[in-house]
GROMACS .gro file of C-alpha atoms in nm:
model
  410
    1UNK     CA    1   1.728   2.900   1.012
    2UNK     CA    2   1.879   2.554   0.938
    3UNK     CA    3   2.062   2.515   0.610
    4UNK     CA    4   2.193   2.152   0.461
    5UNK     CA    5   2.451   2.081   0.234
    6UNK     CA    6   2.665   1.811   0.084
    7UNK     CA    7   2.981   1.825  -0.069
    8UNK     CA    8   3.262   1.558  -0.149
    9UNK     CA    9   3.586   1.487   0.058
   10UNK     CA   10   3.847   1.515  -0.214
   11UNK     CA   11   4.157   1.453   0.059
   12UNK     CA   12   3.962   1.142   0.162
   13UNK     CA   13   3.983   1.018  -0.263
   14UNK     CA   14   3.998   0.586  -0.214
   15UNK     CA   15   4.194   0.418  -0.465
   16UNK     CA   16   3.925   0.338  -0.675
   17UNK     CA   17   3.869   0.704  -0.725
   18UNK     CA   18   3.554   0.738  -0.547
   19UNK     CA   19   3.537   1.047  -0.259
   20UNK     CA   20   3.333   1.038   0.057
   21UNK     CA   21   2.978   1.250   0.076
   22UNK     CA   22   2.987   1.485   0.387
   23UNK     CA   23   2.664   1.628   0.503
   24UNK     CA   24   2.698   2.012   0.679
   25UNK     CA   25   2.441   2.127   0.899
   26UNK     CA   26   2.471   2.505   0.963
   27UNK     CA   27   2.208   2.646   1.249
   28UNK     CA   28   2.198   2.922   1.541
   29UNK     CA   29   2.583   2.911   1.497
   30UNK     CA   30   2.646   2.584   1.517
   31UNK     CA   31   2.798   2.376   1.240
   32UNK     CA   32   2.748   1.973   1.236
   33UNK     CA   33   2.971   1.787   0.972
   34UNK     CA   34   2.926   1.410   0.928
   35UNK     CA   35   3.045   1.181   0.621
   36UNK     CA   36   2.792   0.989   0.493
   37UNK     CA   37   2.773   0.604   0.586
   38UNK     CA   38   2.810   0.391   0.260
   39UNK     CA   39   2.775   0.690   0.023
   40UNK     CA   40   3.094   0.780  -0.202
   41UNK     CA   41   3.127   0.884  -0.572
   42UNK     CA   42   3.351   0.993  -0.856
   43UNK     CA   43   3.433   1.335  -0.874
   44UNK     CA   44   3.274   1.331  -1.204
   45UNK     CA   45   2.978   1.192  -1.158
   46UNK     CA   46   2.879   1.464  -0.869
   47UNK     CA   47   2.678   1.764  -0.976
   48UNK     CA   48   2.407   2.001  -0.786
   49UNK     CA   49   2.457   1.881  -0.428
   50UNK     CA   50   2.394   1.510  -0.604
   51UNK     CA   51   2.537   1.188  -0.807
   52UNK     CA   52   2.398   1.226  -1.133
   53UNK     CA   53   2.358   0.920  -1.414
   54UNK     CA   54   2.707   0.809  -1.531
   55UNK     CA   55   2.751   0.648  -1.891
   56UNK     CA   56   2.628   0.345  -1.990
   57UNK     CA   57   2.967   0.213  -2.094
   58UNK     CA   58   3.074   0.276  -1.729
   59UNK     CA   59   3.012   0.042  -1.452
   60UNK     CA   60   2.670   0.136  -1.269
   61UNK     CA   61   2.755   0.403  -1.009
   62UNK     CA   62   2.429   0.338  -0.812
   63UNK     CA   63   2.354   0.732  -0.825
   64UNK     CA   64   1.979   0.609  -0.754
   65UNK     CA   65   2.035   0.431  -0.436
   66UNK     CA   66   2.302   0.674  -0.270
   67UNK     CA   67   2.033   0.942  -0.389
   68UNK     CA   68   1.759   0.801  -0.204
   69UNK     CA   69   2.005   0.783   0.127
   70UNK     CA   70   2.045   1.164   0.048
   71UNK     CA   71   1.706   1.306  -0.007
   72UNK     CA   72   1.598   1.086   0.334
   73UNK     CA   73   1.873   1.216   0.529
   74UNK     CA   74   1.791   1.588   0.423
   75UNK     CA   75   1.361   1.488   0.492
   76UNK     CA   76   1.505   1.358   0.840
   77UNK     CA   77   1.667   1.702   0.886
   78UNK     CA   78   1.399   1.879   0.817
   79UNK     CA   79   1.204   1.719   1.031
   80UNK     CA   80   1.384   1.749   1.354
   81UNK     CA   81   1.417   2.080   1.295
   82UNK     CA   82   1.018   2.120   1.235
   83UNK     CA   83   0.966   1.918   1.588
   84UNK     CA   84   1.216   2.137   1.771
   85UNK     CA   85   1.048   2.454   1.635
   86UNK     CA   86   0.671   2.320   1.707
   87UNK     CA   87   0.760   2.172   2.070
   88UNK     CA   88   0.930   2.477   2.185
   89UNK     CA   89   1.271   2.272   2.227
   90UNK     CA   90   1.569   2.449   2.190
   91UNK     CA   91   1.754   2.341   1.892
   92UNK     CA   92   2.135   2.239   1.995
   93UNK     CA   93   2.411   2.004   1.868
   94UNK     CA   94   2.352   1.711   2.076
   95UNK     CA   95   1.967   1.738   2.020
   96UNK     CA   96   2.067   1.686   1.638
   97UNK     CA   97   2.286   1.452   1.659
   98UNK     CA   98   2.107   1.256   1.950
   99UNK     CA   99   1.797   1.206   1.679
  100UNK     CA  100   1.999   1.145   1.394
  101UNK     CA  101   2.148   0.878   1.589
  102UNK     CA  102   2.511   0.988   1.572
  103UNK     CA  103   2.710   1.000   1.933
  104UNK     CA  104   2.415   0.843   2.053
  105UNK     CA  105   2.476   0.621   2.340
  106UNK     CA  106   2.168   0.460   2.469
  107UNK     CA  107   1.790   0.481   2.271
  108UNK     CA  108   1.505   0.659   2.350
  109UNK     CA  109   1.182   0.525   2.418
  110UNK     CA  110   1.031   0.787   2.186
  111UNK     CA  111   1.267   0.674   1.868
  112UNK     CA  112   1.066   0.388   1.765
  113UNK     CA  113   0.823   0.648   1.699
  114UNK     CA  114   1.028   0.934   1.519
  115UNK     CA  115   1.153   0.584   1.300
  116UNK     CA  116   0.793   0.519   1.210
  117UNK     CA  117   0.749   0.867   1.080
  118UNK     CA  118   1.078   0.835   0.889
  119UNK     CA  119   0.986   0.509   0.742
  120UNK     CA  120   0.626   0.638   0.600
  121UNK     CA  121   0.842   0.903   0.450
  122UNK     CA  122   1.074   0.725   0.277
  123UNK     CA  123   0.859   0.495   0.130
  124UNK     CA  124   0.562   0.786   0.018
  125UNK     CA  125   0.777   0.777  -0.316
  126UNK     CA  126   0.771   0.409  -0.360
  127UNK     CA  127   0.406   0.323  -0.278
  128UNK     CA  128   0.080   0.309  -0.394
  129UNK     CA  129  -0.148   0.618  -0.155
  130UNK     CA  130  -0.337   0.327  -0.045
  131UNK     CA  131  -0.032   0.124   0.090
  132UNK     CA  132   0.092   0.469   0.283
  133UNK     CA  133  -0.267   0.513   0.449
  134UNK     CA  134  -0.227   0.153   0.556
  135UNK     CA  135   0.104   0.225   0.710
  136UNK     CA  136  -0.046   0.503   0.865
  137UNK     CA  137  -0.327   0.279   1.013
  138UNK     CA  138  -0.084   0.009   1.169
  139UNK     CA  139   0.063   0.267   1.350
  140UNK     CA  140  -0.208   0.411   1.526
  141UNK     CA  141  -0.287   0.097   1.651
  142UNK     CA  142   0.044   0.042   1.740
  143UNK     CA  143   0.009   0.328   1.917
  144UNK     CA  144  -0.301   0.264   2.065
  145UNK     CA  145  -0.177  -0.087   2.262
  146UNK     CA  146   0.149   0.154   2.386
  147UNK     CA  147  -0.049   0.379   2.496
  148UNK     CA  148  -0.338   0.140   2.634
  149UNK     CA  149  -0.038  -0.095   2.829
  150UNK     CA  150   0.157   0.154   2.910
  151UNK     CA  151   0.425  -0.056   2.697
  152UNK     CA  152   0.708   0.188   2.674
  153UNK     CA  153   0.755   0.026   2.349
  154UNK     CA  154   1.094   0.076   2.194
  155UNK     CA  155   1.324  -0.133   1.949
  156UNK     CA  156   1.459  -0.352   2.217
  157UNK     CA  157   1.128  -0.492   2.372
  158UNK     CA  158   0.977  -0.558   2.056
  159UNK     CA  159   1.040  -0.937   2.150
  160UNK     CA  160   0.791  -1.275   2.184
  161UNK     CA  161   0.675  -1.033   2.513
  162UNK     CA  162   0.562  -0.746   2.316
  163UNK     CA  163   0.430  -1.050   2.033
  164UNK     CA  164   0.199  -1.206   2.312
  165UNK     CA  165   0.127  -0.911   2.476
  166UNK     CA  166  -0.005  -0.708   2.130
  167UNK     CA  167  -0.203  -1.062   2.025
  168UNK     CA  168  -0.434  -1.031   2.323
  169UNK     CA  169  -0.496  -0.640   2.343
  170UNK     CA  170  -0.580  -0.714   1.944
  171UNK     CA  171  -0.793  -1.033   2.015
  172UNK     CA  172  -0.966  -0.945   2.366
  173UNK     CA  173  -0.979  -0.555   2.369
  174UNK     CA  174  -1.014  -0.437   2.022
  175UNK     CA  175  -1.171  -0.808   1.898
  176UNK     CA  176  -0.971  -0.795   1.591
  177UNK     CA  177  -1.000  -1.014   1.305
  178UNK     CA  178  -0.731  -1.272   1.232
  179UNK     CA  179  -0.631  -1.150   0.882
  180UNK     CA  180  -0.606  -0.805   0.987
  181UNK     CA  181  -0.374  -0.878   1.290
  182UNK     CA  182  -0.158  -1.057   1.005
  183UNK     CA  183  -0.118  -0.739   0.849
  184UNK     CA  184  -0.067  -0.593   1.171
  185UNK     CA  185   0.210  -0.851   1.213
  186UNK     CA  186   0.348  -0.834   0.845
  187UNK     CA  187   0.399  -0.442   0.917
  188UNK     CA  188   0.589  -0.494   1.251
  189UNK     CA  189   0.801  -0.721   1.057
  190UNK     CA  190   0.861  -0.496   0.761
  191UNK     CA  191   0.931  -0.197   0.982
  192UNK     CA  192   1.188  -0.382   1.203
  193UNK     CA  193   1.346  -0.515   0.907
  194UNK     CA  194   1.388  -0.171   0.758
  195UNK     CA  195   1.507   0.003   1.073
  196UNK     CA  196   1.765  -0.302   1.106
  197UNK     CA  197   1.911  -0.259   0.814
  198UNK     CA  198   1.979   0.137   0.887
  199UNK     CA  199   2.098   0.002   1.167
  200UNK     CA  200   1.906   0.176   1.475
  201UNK     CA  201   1.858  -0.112   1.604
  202UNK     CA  202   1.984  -0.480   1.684
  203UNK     CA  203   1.744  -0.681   1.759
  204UNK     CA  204   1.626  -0.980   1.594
  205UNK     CA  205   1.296  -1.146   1.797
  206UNK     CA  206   1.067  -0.960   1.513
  207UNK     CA  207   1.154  -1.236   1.301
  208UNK     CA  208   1.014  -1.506   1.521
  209UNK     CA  209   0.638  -1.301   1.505
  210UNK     CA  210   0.421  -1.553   1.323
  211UNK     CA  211   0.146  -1.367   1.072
  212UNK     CA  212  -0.170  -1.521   1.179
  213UNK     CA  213  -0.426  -1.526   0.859
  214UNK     CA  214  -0.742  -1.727   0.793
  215UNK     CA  215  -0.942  -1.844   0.435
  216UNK     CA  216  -1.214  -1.551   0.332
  217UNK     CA  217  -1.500  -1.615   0.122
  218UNK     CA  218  -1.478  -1.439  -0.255
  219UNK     CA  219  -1.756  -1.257  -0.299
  220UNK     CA  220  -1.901  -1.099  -0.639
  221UNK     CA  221  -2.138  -1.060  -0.871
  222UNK     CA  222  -2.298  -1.349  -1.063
  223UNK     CA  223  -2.300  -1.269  -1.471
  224UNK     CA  224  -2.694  -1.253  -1.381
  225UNK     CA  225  -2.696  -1.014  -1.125
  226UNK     CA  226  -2.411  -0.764  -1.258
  227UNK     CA  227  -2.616  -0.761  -1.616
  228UNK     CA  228  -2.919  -0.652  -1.365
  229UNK     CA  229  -2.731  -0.403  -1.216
  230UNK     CA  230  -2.578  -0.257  -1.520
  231UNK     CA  231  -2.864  -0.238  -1.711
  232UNK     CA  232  -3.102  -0.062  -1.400
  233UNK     CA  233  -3.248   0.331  -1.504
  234UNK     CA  234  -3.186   0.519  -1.145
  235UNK     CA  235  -3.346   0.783  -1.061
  236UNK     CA  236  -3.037   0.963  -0.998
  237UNK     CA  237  -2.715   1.066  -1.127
  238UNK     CA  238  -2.506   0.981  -0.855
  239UNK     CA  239  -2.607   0.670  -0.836
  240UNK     CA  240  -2.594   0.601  -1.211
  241UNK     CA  241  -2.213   0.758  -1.140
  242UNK     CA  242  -2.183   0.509  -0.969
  243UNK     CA  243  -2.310   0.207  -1.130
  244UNK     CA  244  -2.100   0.273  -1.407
  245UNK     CA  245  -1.750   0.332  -1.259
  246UNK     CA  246  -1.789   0.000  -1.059
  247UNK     CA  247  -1.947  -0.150  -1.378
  248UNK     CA  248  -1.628  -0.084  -1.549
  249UNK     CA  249  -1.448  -0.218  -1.278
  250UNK     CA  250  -1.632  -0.543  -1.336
  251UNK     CA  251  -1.583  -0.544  -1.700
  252UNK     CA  252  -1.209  -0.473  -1.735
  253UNK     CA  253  -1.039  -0.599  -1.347
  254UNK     CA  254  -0.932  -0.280  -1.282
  255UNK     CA  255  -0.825  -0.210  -0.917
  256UNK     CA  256  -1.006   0.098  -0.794
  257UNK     CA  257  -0.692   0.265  -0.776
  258UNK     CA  258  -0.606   0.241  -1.133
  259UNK     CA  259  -0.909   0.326  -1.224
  260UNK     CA  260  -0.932   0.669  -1.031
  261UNK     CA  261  -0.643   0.777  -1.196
  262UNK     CA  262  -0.804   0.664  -1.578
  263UNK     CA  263  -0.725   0.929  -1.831
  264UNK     CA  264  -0.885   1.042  -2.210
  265UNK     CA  265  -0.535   0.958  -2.288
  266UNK     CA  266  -0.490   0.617  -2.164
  267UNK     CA  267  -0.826   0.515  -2.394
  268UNK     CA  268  -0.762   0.329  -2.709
  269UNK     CA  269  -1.037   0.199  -2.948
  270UNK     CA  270  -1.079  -0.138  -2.798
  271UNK     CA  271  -0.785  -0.111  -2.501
  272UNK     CA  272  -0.689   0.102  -2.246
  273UNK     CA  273  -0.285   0.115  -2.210
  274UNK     CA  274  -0.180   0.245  -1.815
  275UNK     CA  275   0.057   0.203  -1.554
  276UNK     CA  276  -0.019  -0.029  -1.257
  277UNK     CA  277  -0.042   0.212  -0.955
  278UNK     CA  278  -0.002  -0.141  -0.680
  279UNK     CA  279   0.282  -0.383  -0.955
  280UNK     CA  280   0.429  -0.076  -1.095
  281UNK     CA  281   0.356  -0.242  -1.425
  282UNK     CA  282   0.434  -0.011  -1.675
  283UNK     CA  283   0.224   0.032  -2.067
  284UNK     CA  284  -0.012  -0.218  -1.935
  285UNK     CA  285  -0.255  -0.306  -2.190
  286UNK     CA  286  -0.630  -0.401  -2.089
  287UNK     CA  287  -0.880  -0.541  -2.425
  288UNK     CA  288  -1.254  -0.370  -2.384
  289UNK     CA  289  -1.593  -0.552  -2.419
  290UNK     CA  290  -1.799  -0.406  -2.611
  291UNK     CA  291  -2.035  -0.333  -2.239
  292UNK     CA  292  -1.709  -0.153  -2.132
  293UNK     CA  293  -1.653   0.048  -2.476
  294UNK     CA  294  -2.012   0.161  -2.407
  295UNK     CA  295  -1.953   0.314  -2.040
  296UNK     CA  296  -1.652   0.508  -2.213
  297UNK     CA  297  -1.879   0.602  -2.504
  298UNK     CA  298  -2.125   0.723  -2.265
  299UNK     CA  299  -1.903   0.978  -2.117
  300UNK     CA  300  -1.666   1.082  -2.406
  301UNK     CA  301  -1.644   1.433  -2.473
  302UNK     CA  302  -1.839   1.538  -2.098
  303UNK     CA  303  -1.609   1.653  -1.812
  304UNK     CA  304  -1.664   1.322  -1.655
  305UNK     CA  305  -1.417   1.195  -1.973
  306UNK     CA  306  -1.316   0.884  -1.914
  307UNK     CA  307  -1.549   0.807  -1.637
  308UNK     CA  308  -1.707   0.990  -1.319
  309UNK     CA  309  -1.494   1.012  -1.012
  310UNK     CA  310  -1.541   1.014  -0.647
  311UNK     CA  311  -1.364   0.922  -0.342
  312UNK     CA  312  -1.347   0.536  -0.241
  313UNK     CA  313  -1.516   0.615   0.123
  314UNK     CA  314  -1.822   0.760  -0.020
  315UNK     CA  315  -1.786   0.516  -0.305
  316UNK     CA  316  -1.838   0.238  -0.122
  317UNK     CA  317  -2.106   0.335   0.070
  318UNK     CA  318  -2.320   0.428  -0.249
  319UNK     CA  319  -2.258   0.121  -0.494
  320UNK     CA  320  -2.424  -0.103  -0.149
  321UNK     CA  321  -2.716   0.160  -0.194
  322UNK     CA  322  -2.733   0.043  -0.560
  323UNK     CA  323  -2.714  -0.304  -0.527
  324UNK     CA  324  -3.020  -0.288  -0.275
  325UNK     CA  325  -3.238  -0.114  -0.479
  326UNK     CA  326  -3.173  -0.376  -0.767
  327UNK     CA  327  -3.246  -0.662  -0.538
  328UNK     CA  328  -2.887  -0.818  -0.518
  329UNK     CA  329  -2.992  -0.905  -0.144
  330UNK     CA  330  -2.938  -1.292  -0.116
  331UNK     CA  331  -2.839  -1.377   0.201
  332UNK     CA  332  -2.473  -1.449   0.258
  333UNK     CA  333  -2.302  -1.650   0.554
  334UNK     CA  334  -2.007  -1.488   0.636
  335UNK     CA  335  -1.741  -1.622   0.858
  336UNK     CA  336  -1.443  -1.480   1.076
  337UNK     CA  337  -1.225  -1.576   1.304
  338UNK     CA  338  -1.103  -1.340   1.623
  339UNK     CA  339  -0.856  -1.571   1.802
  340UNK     CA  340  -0.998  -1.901   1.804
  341UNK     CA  341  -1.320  -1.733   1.860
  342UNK     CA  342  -1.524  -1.805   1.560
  343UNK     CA  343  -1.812  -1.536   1.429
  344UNK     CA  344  -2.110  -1.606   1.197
  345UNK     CA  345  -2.310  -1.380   1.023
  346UNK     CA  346  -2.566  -1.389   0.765
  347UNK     CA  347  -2.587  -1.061   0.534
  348UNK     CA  348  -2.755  -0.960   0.262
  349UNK     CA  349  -2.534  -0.947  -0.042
  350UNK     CA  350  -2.562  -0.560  -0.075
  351UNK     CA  351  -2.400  -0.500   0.217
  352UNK     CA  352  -2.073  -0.680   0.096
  353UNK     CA  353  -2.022  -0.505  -0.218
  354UNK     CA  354  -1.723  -0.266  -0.226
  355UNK     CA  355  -1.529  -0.158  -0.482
  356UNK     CA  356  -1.268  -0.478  -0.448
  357UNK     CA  357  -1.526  -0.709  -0.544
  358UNK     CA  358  -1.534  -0.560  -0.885
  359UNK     CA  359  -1.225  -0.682  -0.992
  360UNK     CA  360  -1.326  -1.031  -0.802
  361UNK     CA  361  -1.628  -1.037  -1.052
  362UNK     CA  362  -1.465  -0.972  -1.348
  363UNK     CA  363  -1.202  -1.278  -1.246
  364UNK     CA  364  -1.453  -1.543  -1.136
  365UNK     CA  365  -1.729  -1.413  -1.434
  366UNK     CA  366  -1.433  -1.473  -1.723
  367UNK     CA  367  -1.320  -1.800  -1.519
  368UNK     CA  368  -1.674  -1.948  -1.586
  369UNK     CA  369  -1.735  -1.813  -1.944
  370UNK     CA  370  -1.415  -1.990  -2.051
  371UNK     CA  371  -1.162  -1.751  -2.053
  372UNK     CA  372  -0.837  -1.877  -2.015
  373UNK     CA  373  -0.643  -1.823  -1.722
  374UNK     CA  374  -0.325  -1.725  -1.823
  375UNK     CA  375  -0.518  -1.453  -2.050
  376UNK     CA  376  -0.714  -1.369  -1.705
  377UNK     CA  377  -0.398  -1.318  -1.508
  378UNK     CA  378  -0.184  -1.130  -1.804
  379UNK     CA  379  -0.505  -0.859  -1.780
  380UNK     CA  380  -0.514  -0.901  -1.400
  381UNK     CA  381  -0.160  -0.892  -1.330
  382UNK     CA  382  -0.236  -1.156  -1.103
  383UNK     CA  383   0.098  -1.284  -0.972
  384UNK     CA  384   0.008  -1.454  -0.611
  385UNK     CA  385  -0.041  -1.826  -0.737
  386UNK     CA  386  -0.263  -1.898  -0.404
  387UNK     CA  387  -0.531  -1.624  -0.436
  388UNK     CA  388  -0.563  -1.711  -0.794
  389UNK     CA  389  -0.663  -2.015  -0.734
  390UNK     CA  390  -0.984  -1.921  -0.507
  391UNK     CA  391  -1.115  -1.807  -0.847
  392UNK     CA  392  -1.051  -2.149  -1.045
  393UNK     CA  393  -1.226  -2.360  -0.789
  394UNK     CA  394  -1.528  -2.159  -0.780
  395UNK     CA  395  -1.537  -2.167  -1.153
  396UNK     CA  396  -1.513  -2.555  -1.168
  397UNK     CA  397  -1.775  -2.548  -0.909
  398UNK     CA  398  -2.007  -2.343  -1.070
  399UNK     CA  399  -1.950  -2.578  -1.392
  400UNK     CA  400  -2.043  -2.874  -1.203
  401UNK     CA  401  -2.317  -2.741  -1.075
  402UNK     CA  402  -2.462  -2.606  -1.408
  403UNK     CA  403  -2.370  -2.994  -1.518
  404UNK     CA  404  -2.564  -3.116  -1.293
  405UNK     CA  405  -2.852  -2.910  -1.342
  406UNK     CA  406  -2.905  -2.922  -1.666
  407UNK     CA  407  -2.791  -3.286  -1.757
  408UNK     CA  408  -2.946  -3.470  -1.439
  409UNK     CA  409  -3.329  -3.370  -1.505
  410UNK     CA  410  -3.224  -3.617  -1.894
   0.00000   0.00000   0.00000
């Protein structure tokens, strides 16, 4: 068994008063004890293996940060001891400390990896589920061009090589789309930036990596066609399920995320009051329309209270089966960019409609009633200035064009 525990190093008390954290690691015999880095506290303020809250009167003692570097240190543990037991490798000193990156004297290619896991992790606290599937899917592509180029890949040779190299496996081999390899790129950056400061490695090309991202058209629903699909009897429950969850979702600007995670309790009158799962926005309040007070009506009091539920996979696939059989099927050019490679398409409508373009409808639809923006974004959250703004001109455009229409044929 492997047992972990911190105490304080009283004889090693700094004039300030504050004492250094030691970390013991006690397994097969062996004993590993290591201060640590950056971590000290008052003797007071220690309690239960941890710095607890110190009084407000008192300067802040950071017991939140130094916590964090704690509880990841003890996950990181745990870990290595998990691999060892699971591979079959025999569990020493050096093999600790070699991972842990103490008496370490040259890196492994298989760190960069073992970092990756640690930084999903220690973030799983901090971020939205989404966000940590994300991370999750970066690195398997990662992975994938390793693997693919036989890379090696490790801190060091993540340089303009590795940049160049991961561009054209993305572009030519897996024909990825621009935006995507920006988040592909954004990730990298992120990563590096994180393992950097925890200081595993020293290298410092990442920052040069340029995000590559392209203009993508907004789609949603016209007030016309979401009033179709709203009011449309189907045949069966699920789909009706359906309907109305994403209905919602058009009515209020809900992310899907937010409103997965909709309680009886977070239901007001003629709000809803709820945390933000992606801003961390906390007692946010969202007004109802009266077509949104009628979904909730609908299901008060059933076991579907506040609304029906179902995972964003099959989701998706079933609110594109609705908006075919209600006819939203105008074609729709879509454009893409792989490279400098540029792709066309022409879809029907139906076929675009996930759950993110609910929250672009309810935008866009207030934007051309009138609504005013500020009161759009406050309900939103909205806080990227340049995404916003996609919304405004297709609102002015739309009011041009009804101009035009209706005051030309004078």
């Amino acid at each position: 068994m492997l047992y972990i525990h911190f105490n304080l190093r009283l004889e090693k008390i700094t004039k300030k008063g504050l004492a250094p954290v030691r970390m013991i690691i006690t397994f097969n015999s062996n004993r590993i004890r290591r201060d640590v880095r950056g971590v000290k506290v008052k003797p007071e303020d220690w309690k239960n293996q941890r710095i607890r809250p110190n009084l407000k009167v008192e300067p802040y003692n950071f017991h939140i940060e130094h916590n964090i570097v704690l509880d990841e240190l003890e996950v990181k543990i745990k870990k290595i001891y998990r691999h060892a037991i699971l591979n079959g490798d025999e569990l020493t000193k050096p093999y600790v400390l070699e991972r842990l990156k103490w008496g370490a004297k040259k890196e492994s290619i298989m760190d960069i990896y073992w970092a990756f896991e640690e930084f999903v992790d220690t973030h799983r606290t901090t971020r939205a589920i989404g966000t940590i599937k994300k991370y999750g899917s970066c690195i398997n592509f990662i992975r994938d061009f390793d693997q693919a180029k036989n890379y090696g890949l490790s801190f060091q040779n993540l340089d303009q090589r590795f940049y160049e190299s991961f561009r054209d496996y993305a572009f030519l081999e897996r024909e990825t789309m621009n935006n995507y390899f920006g988040k592909l790129v954004a990730f990298v950056k992120t990563f590096m930036n994180w393992a950097l400061l925890r200081g595993y490695h020293s290298n410092q090309e990442f920052r040069k990596f340029k995000r590559v991202s392209n203009d993508i058209e907004v789609i949603y629903l016209t007030m016309e066609e979401l009033l179709l699909l709203y009011n449309h009897k189907f045949k069966t429950r699920r789909l009706e399920y359906v309907r109305d969850f994403y209905c919602f979702g058009c009515f209020t600007g809900l992310r899907f995320s937010d409103l997965s995670r909709l309680r009886p309790s977070n239901v007001y009158d003629d709000y809803l009051r709820l945390s933000i799962i992606k801003t961390k926005s906390i007692d946010h309040k969202v007004p109802l329309n009266k077509m949104a007070i009628d979904i909730l009506e609908k299901y008060k009091g059933s076991i579907y209270e506040p609304l029906p539920r179902i995972s964003g996979q099959k989701f998706n696939q079933y609110i594109k089966e609705c908006c075919e059989i209600v006819g939203i099927d105008k074609p729709v050019n879509i454009t893409r960019f792989i490279g400098q490679r540029r792709v066309d398409r022409v879809l029907p409508k139906y076929k675009l409609i996930t759950s993110h373009t609910a929250r672009k409808t309810f935008v866009t639809n207030s934007l051309i009633l009138g609504m005013n923006e500020k009161v759009v974004k406050n309900i939103t959250g909205h806080k990227d200035e340049a995404s916003f703004m996609k919304y405004l001109d297709i609102a002015e455009h739309f009011k041009k064009n009804e101009m035009s229409r209706t005051w030309d044929k004078i």
